[in-house]
């Protein structure tokens, strides 16, 4: 299933399941000492970056490829841009806008080509702060299921980012505990973290329910930012 369809389908549920994403967005904004006035948020979703900004700004560009997610984003001083960050036309349409700083939280792990996306972003601004999930997210789940993570490794992300930005970075791991396997898999489906990845048959999923050895899910996030 196309990731945008899955995000849109569960847009309202996502508000209740975005525990890790909310924490990551808050920590990402806290890394920034400057107070930019014209901000672009790539993969803005329902507005976690926006909600954590505690300074006065002139314009906030909320970019997302899901209209339903953008409908949940706050409106004040916001221009909503329905646009796929994997599409070059998306950046072409941003060239004439005044952008001081670019955020992206919990989105760029779904880049089709990291080099292309980082290069396009660098033409808009060299001032950035990104939080990107790595392939160590759901690591034990993937091993138990016998499947490869669909997202990039931390090394791949760093090697690409360093081509276009003078960055600071750090990795951070999280654990999210659940009362049972059913609630865990409900979270995976509805939180948006899996972005619609459906590689297992019903029989394989039942086996995974039985054999998954942990009471929590693992996440690893790579924070990248410029001074």
PDB file of C-alpha atoms in Angstrom:
ATOM      1  CA  UNK A   1       0.000   0.000   0.000  1.00  0.00           C
ATOM      2  CA  UNK A   2       1.208   3.506  -0.803  1.00  0.00           C
ATOM      3  CA  UNK A   3       2.388   5.181   2.444  1.00  0.00           C
ATOM      4  CA  UNK A   4       0.292   8.311   1.901  1.00  0.00           C
ATOM      5  CA  UNK A   5      -2.874   6.225   1.738  1.00  0.00           C
ATOM      6  CA  UNK A   6      -2.064   4.550   5.021  1.00  0.00           C
ATOM      7  CA  UNK A   7      -1.289   7.849   6.766  1.00  0.00           C
ATOM      8  CA  UNK A   8      -4.531   9.376   5.465  1.00  0.00           C
ATOM      9  CA  UNK A   9      -6.657   6.373   6.348  1.00  0.00           C
ATOM     10  CA  UNK A  10      -5.666   6.569   9.997  1.00  0.00           C
ATOM     11  CA  UNK A  11      -5.233  10.342  10.235  1.00  0.00           C
ATOM     12  CA  UNK A  12      -7.616  10.799  13.175  1.00  0.00           C
ATOM     13  CA  UNK A  13      -6.292   7.704  14.986  1.00  0.00           C
ATOM     14  CA  UNK A  14      -2.753   8.996  14.484  1.00  0.00           C
ATOM     15  CA  UNK A  15      -3.525  11.812  16.916  1.00  0.00           C
ATOM     16  CA  UNK A  16      -3.812   9.224  19.682  1.00  0.00           C
ATOM     17  CA  UNK A  17      -0.897   7.005  18.606  1.00  0.00           C
ATOM     18  CA  UNK A  18       1.879   9.522  17.881  1.00  0.00           C
ATOM     19  CA  UNK A  19       3.653   9.045  21.222  1.00  0.00           C
ATOM     20  CA  UNK A  20       7.201   8.645  19.916  1.00  0.00           C
ATOM     21  CA  UNK A  21       6.760  11.171  17.096  1.00  0.00           C
ATOM     22  CA  UNK A  22       5.597  13.814  19.571  1.00  0.00           C
ATOM     23  CA  UNK A  23       8.572  13.262  21.847  1.00  0.00           C
ATOM     24  CA  UNK A  24      11.014  13.334  18.925  1.00  0.00           C
ATOM     25  CA  UNK A  25       9.591  16.591  17.552  1.00  0.00           C
ATOM     26  CA  UNK A  26       9.866  18.264  20.955  1.00  0.00           C
ATOM     27  CA  UNK A  27      13.492  17.191  21.338  1.00  0.00           C
ATOM     28  CA  UNK A  28      14.310  18.306  17.787  1.00  0.00           C
ATOM     29  CA  UNK A  29      12.990  21.843  18.290  1.00  0.00           C
ATOM     30  CA  UNK A  30      14.872  22.075  21.610  1.00  0.00           C
ATOM     31  CA  UNK A  31      18.175  21.613  19.738  1.00  0.00           C
ATOM     32  CA  UNK A  32      17.757  24.950  17.941  1.00  0.00           C
ATOM     33  CA  UNK A  33      19.076  28.109  19.609  1.00  0.00           C
ATOM     34  CA  UNK A  34      18.133  30.492  16.796  1.00  0.00           C
ATOM     35  CA  UNK A  35      14.576  31.709  16.413  1.00  0.00           C
ATOM     36  CA  UNK A  36      13.875  31.632  12.666  1.00  0.00           C
ATOM     37  CA  UNK A  37      11.005  33.714  11.355  1.00  0.00           C
ATOM     38  CA  UNK A  38      10.113  31.858   8.151  1.00  0.00           C
ATOM     39  CA  UNK A  39       9.980  28.117   8.713  1.00  0.00           C
ATOM     40  CA  UNK A  40       9.399  25.152   6.421  1.00  0.00           C
ATOM     41  CA  UNK A  41       8.361  21.818   7.943  1.00  0.00           C
ATOM     42  CA  UNK A  42       8.763  18.879   5.553  1.00  0.00           C
ATOM     43  CA  UNK A  43       6.340  16.087   6.411  1.00  0.00           C
ATOM     44  CA  UNK A  44       4.502  18.408   8.780  1.00  0.00           C
ATOM     45  CA  UNK A  45       1.608  16.038   9.444  1.00  0.00           C
ATOM     46  CA  UNK A  46      -0.692  17.269  12.195  1.00  0.00           C
ATOM     47  CA  UNK A  47       1.785  19.878  13.455  1.00  0.00           C
ATOM     48  CA  UNK A  48       4.134  18.450  16.090  1.00  0.00           C
ATOM     49  CA  UNK A  49       6.977  20.792  15.105  1.00  0.00           C
ATOM     50  CA  UNK A  50       4.620  23.786  14.981  1.00  0.00           C
ATOM     51  CA  UNK A  51       3.218  23.037  18.438  1.00  0.00           C
ATOM     52  CA  UNK A  52       6.698  23.003  19.991  1.00  0.00           C
ATOM     53  CA  UNK A  53       7.851  26.357  18.610  1.00  0.00           C
ATOM     54  CA  UNK A  54       7.722  28.884  21.470  1.00  0.00           C
ATOM     55  CA  UNK A  55       8.932  32.010  19.672  1.00  0.00           C
ATOM     56  CA  UNK A  56       7.281  34.546  17.397  1.00  0.00           C
ATOM     57  CA  UNK A  57       7.527  33.759  13.699  1.00  0.00           C
ATOM     58  CA  UNK A  58       6.226  35.361  10.516  1.00  0.00           C
ATOM     59  CA  UNK A  59       5.300  32.382   8.374  1.00  0.00           C
ATOM     60  CA  UNK A  60       5.146  28.619   8.817  1.00  0.00           C
ATOM     61  CA  UNK A  61       5.032  26.449   5.697  1.00  0.00           C
ATOM     62  CA  UNK A  62       3.524  23.050   6.513  1.00  0.00           C
ATOM     63  CA  UNK A  63       4.350  20.598   3.724  1.00  0.00           C
ATOM     64  CA  UNK A  64       2.823  17.138   3.581  1.00  0.00           C
ATOM     65  CA  UNK A  65       1.550  14.725   0.944  1.00  0.00           C
ATOM     66  CA  UNK A  66      -1.570  13.793   2.917  1.00  0.00           C
ATOM     67  CA  UNK A  67      -4.438  16.264   2.750  1.00  0.00           C
ATOM     68  CA  UNK A  68      -6.142  14.656   5.730  1.00  0.00           C
ATOM     69  CA  UNK A  69      -3.030  15.059   7.853  1.00  0.00           C
ATOM     70  CA  UNK A  70      -2.706  18.705   6.821  1.00  0.00           C
ATOM     71  CA  UNK A  71      -6.333  19.265   7.818  1.00  0.00           C
ATOM     72  CA  UNK A  72      -5.258  18.432  11.382  1.00  0.00           C
ATOM     73  CA  UNK A  73      -2.421  20.979  11.330  1.00  0.00           C
ATOM     74  CA  UNK A  74      -2.948  24.331  13.134  1.00  0.00           C
ATOM     75  CA  UNK A  75      -3.826  27.204  10.800  1.00  0.00           C
ATOM     76  CA  UNK A  76      -2.474  30.341  12.496  1.00  0.00           C
ATOM     77  CA  UNK A  77       0.305  31.961  10.400  1.00  0.00           C
ATOM     78  CA  UNK A  78       0.468  28.721   8.426  1.00  0.00           C
ATOM     79  CA  UNK A  79       0.500  28.085   4.711  1.00  0.00           C
ATOM     80  CA  UNK A  80      -0.298  24.442   4.006  1.00  0.00           C
ATOM     81  CA  UNK A  81       1.399  22.866   1.002  1.00  0.00           C
ATOM     82  CA  UNK A  82       0.037  19.590  -0.343  1.00  0.00           C
ATOM     83  CA  UNK A  83       3.196  18.182  -1.844  1.00  0.00           C
ATOM     84  CA  UNK A  84       5.322  15.007  -1.977  1.00  0.00           C
ATOM     85  CA  UNK A  85       8.873  15.705  -0.798  1.00  0.00           C
ATOM     86  CA  UNK A  86      10.105  12.941  -3.123  1.00  0.00           C
ATOM     87  CA  UNK A  87       8.951  14.986  -6.121  1.00  0.00           C
ATOM     88  CA  UNK A  88      11.305  17.623  -7.587  1.00  0.00           C
ATOM     89  CA  UNK A  89       8.317  19.840  -8.481  1.00  0.00           C
ATOM     90  CA  UNK A  90       7.712  20.201  -4.751  1.00  0.00           C
ATOM     91  CA  UNK A  91      11.004  22.073  -4.308  1.00  0.00           C
ATOM     92  CA  UNK A  92      10.643  23.976  -7.553  1.00  0.00           C
ATOM     93  CA  UNK A  93       7.461  25.530  -6.192  1.00  0.00           C
ATOM     94  CA  UNK A  94       9.269  26.613  -3.007  1.00  0.00           C
ATOM     95  CA  UNK A  95      12.181  28.467  -4.631  1.00  0.00           C
ATOM     96  CA  UNK A  96      10.586  31.901  -4.535  1.00  0.00           C
ATOM     97  CA  UNK A  97       9.447  31.676  -0.917  1.00  0.00           C
ATOM     98  CA  UNK A  98      11.423  33.200   1.918  1.00  0.00           C
ATOM     99  CA  UNK A  99      12.628  30.301   4.077  1.00  0.00           C
ATOM    100  CA  UNK A 100      15.025  30.835   6.994  1.00  0.00           C
ATOM    101  CA  UNK A 101      14.992  27.338   8.455  1.00  0.00           C
ATOM    102  CA  UNK A 102      13.834  23.834   7.511  1.00  0.00           C
ATOM    103  CA  UNK A 103      12.593  21.211   9.958  1.00  0.00           C
ATOM    104  CA  UNK A 104      11.639  17.634   9.251  1.00  0.00           C
ATOM    105  CA  UNK A 105      10.667  15.188  11.971  1.00  0.00           C
ATOM    106  CA  UNK A 106       9.847  11.483  11.531  1.00  0.00           C
ATOM    107  CA  UNK A 107       9.423  11.768   7.752  1.00  0.00           C
ATOM    108  CA  UNK A 108      12.643  11.635   5.756  1.00  0.00           C
ATOM    109  CA  UNK A 109      13.204   7.944   6.478  1.00  0.00           C
ATOM    110  CA  UNK A 110      10.727   7.453   3.625  1.00  0.00           C
ATOM    111  CA  UNK A 111      12.913   9.296   1.124  1.00  0.00           C
ATOM    112  CA  UNK A 112      13.192   7.491  -2.191  1.00  0.00           C
ATOM    113  CA  UNK A 113      16.643   9.009  -2.795  1.00  0.00           C
ATOM    114  CA  UNK A 114      18.342  10.748   0.139  1.00  0.00           C
ATOM    115  CA  UNK A 115      20.993  12.495  -1.960  1.00  0.00           C
ATOM    116  CA  UNK A 116      18.365  14.051  -4.216  1.00  0.00           C
ATOM    117  CA  UNK A 117      16.214  15.207  -1.328  1.00  0.00           C
ATOM    118  CA  UNK A 118      19.075  16.645   0.741  1.00  0.00           C
ATOM    119  CA  UNK A 119      20.391  18.439  -2.339  1.00  0.00           C
ATOM    120  CA  UNK A 120      16.970  19.952  -3.092  1.00  0.00           C
ATOM    121  CA  UNK A 121      16.582  21.032   0.530  1.00  0.00           C
ATOM    122  CA  UNK A 122      20.070  22.597   0.550  1.00  0.00           C
ATOM    123  CA  UNK A 123      19.076  24.903  -2.318  1.00  0.00           C
ATOM    124  CA  UNK A 124      16.280  26.288  -0.128  1.00  0.00           C
ATOM    125  CA  UNK A 125      18.282  26.699   3.100  1.00  0.00           C
ATOM    126  CA  UNK A 126      21.459  25.449   4.767  1.00  0.00           C
ATOM    127  CA  UNK A 127      19.822  25.897   8.169  1.00  0.00           C
ATOM    128  CA  UNK A 128      18.156  22.610   9.006  1.00  0.00           C
ATOM    129  CA  UNK A 129      17.068  20.266  11.797  1.00  0.00           C
ATOM    130  CA  UNK A 130      15.993  16.727  10.951  1.00  0.00           C
ATOM    131  CA  UNK A 131      14.918  13.745  13.037  1.00  0.00           C
ATOM    132  CA  UNK A 132      15.034  10.548  11.003  1.00  0.00           C
ATOM    133  CA  UNK A 133      14.188   7.023  12.127  1.00  0.00           C
ATOM    134  CA  UNK A 134      16.920   4.489  11.283  1.00  0.00           C
ATOM    135  CA  UNK A 135      16.810   0.802  10.396  1.00  0.00           C
ATOM    136  CA  UNK A 136      17.290  -0.091  14.081  1.00  0.00           C
ATOM    137  CA  UNK A 137      13.656   0.923  14.603  1.00  0.00           C
ATOM    138  CA  UNK A 138      11.652  -2.307  15.134  1.00  0.00           C
ATOM    139  CA  UNK A 139      14.985  -4.178  14.949  1.00  0.00           C
ATOM    140  CA  UNK A 140      13.904  -7.238  16.958  1.00  0.00           C
ATOM    141  CA  UNK A 141      10.527  -7.352  15.236  1.00  0.00           C
ATOM    142  CA  UNK A 142      12.200  -7.417  11.808  1.00  0.00           C
ATOM    143  CA  UNK A 143      14.623 -10.149  12.929  1.00  0.00           C
ATOM    144  CA  UNK A 144      11.809 -12.243  14.363  1.00  0.00           C
ATOM    145  CA  UNK A 145       9.783 -11.864  11.181  1.00  0.00           C
ATOM    146  CA  UNK A 146      12.799 -12.545   8.967  1.00  0.00           C
ATOM    147  CA  UNK A 147      12.428  -9.336   6.972  1.00  0.00           C
ATOM    148  CA  UNK A 148      14.750  -6.450   6.202  1.00  0.00           C
ATOM    149  CA  UNK A 149      14.004  -2.967   7.463  1.00  0.00           C
ATOM    150  CA  UNK A 150      12.540  -0.783   4.700  1.00  0.00           C
ATOM    151  CA  UNK A 151      14.374   2.335   5.936  1.00  0.00           C
ATOM    152  CA  UNK A 152      17.950   3.616   5.850  1.00  0.00           C
ATOM    153  CA  UNK A 153      20.747   2.864   8.276  1.00  0.00           C
ATOM    154  CA  UNK A 154      22.169   5.689  10.358  1.00  0.00           C
ATOM    155  CA  UNK A 155      25.422   5.473   8.410  1.00  0.00           C
ATOM    156  CA  UNK A 156      23.615   5.865   5.088  1.00  0.00           C
ATOM    157  CA  UNK A 157      21.743   8.933   6.342  1.00  0.00           C
ATOM    158  CA  UNK A 158      24.890  10.564   7.746  1.00  0.00           C
ATOM    159  CA  UNK A 159      26.968   9.914   4.627  1.00  0.00           C
ATOM    160  CA  UNK A 160      24.306  11.547   2.498  1.00  0.00           C
ATOM    161  CA  UNK A 161      23.658  14.536   4.790  1.00  0.00           C
ATOM    162  CA  UNK A 162      27.363  15.380   5.063  1.00  0.00           C
ATOM    163  CA  UNK A 163      27.529  15.916   1.310  1.00  0.00           C
ATOM    164  CA  UNK A 164      25.237  18.939   1.555  1.00  0.00           C
ATOM    165  CA  UNK A 165      25.316  20.305   5.131  1.00  0.00           C
ATOM    166  CA  UNK A 166      27.811  21.084   7.893  1.00  0.00           C
ATOM    167  CA  UNK A 167      26.005  19.078  10.536  1.00  0.00           C
ATOM    168  CA  UNK A 168      25.922  18.175  14.174  1.00  0.00           C
ATOM    169  CA  UNK A 169      24.324  14.838  14.939  1.00  0.00           C
ATOM    170  CA  UNK A 170      23.423  12.359  17.623  1.00  0.00           C
ATOM    171  CA  UNK A 171      21.581   9.058  17.858  1.00  0.00           C
ATOM    172  CA  UNK A 172      18.905   8.386  20.427  1.00  0.00           C
ATOM    173  CA  UNK A 173      17.115   5.122  21.239  1.00  0.00           C
ATOM    174  CA  UNK A 174      13.596   4.760  22.622  1.00  0.00           C
ATOM    175  CA  UNK A 175      11.480   1.909  23.935  1.00  0.00           C
ATOM    176  CA  UNK A 176       7.707   1.900  23.948  1.00  0.00           C
ATOM    177  CA  UNK A 177       6.090  -0.718  26.182  1.00  0.00           C
ATOM    178  CA  UNK A 178       2.730  -2.444  25.610  1.00  0.00           C
ATOM    179  CA  UNK A 179       0.425  -4.538  27.762  1.00  0.00           C
ATOM    180  CA  UNK A 180       0.121  -7.264  25.098  1.00  0.00           C
ATOM    181  CA  UNK A 181       0.997  -8.174  21.506  1.00  0.00           C
ATOM    182  CA  UNK A 182      -2.369  -7.063  20.152  1.00  0.00           C
ATOM    183  CA  UNK A 183      -2.000  -3.508  21.419  1.00  0.00           C
ATOM    184  CA  UNK A 184       1.580  -3.453  20.095  1.00  0.00           C
ATOM    185  CA  UNK A 185       0.539  -4.424  16.582  1.00  0.00           C
ATOM    186  CA  UNK A 186      -2.374  -2.009  16.699  1.00  0.00           C
ATOM    187  CA  UNK A 187       0.156   0.723  17.442  1.00  0.00           C
ATOM    188  CA  UNK A 188       2.342  -0.298  14.507  1.00  0.00           C
ATOM    189  CA  UNK A 189      -0.632  -0.192  12.165  1.00  0.00           C
ATOM    190  CA  UNK A 190      -2.130   3.085  13.350  1.00  0.00           C
ATOM    191  CA  UNK A 191       0.835   5.208  14.402  1.00  0.00           C
ATOM    192  CA  UNK A 192       2.251   5.752  10.926  1.00  0.00           C
ATOM    193  CA  UNK A 193       5.651   4.396  11.924  1.00  0.00           C
ATOM    194  CA  UNK A 194       5.327   1.469   9.511  1.00  0.00           C
ATOM    195  CA  UNK A 195       4.099   3.771   6.699  1.00  0.00           C
ATOM    196  CA  UNK A 196       1.952   1.054   5.219  1.00  0.00           C
ATOM    197  CA  UNK A 197       4.609  -1.663   5.021  1.00  0.00           C
ATOM    198  CA  UNK A 198       2.720  -4.954   4.738  1.00  0.00           C
ATOM    199  CA  UNK A 199       5.083  -7.775   3.945  1.00  0.00           C
ATOM    200  CA  UNK A 200       3.642 -10.591   6.028  1.00  0.00           C
ATOM    201  CA  UNK A 201       0.769 -12.920   5.291  1.00  0.00           C
ATOM    202  CA  UNK A 202      -1.931 -13.485   7.895  1.00  0.00           C
ATOM    203  CA  UNK A 203      -0.273 -16.776   8.880  1.00  0.00           C
ATOM    204  CA  UNK A 204       3.131 -15.110   9.222  1.00  0.00           C
ATOM    205  CA  UNK A 205       1.659 -12.298  11.295  1.00  0.00           C
ATOM    206  CA  UNK A 206       0.086 -14.799  13.707  1.00  0.00           C
ATOM    207  CA  UNK A 207       3.469 -16.478  14.090  1.00  0.00           C
ATOM    208  CA  UNK A 208       5.064 -13.115  14.793  1.00  0.00           C
ATOM    209  CA  UNK A 209       2.441 -12.475  17.505  1.00  0.00           C
ATOM    210  CA  UNK A 210       3.473 -15.721  19.198  1.00  0.00           C
ATOM    211  CA  UNK A 211       7.236 -15.464  18.800  1.00  0.00           C
ATOM    212  CA  UNK A 212       8.040 -11.795  19.328  1.00  0.00           C
ATOM    213  CA  UNK A 213      10.135 -11.946  22.537  1.00  0.00           C
ATOM    214  CA  UNK A 214       9.798  -8.390  23.893  1.00  0.00           C
ATOM    215  CA  UNK A 215       7.085  -6.371  25.617  1.00  0.00           C
ATOM    216  CA  UNK A 216       8.229  -3.218  23.873  1.00  0.00           C
ATOM    217  CA  UNK A 217       9.119  -1.841  20.453  1.00  0.00           C
ATOM    218  CA  UNK A 218      12.543  -0.374  19.740  1.00  0.00           C
ATOM    219  CA  UNK A 219      13.154   2.891  17.956  1.00  0.00           C
ATOM    220  CA  UNK A 220      16.339   4.644  16.923  1.00  0.00           C
ATOM    221  CA  UNK A 221      16.304   8.249  15.744  1.00  0.00           C
ATOM    222  CA  UNK A 222      19.158  10.176  14.166  1.00  0.00           C
ATOM    223  CA  UNK A 223      19.025  13.890  14.984  1.00  0.00           C
ATOM    224  CA  UNK A 224      20.830  16.126  12.469  1.00  0.00           C
ATOM    225  CA  UNK A 225      21.083  19.894  12.784  1.00  0.00           C
ATOM    226  CA  UNK A 226      23.179  22.899  11.773  1.00  0.00           C
ATOM    227  CA  UNK A 227      24.272  25.796  13.954  1.00  0.00           C
TER     228      UNK A 227
END
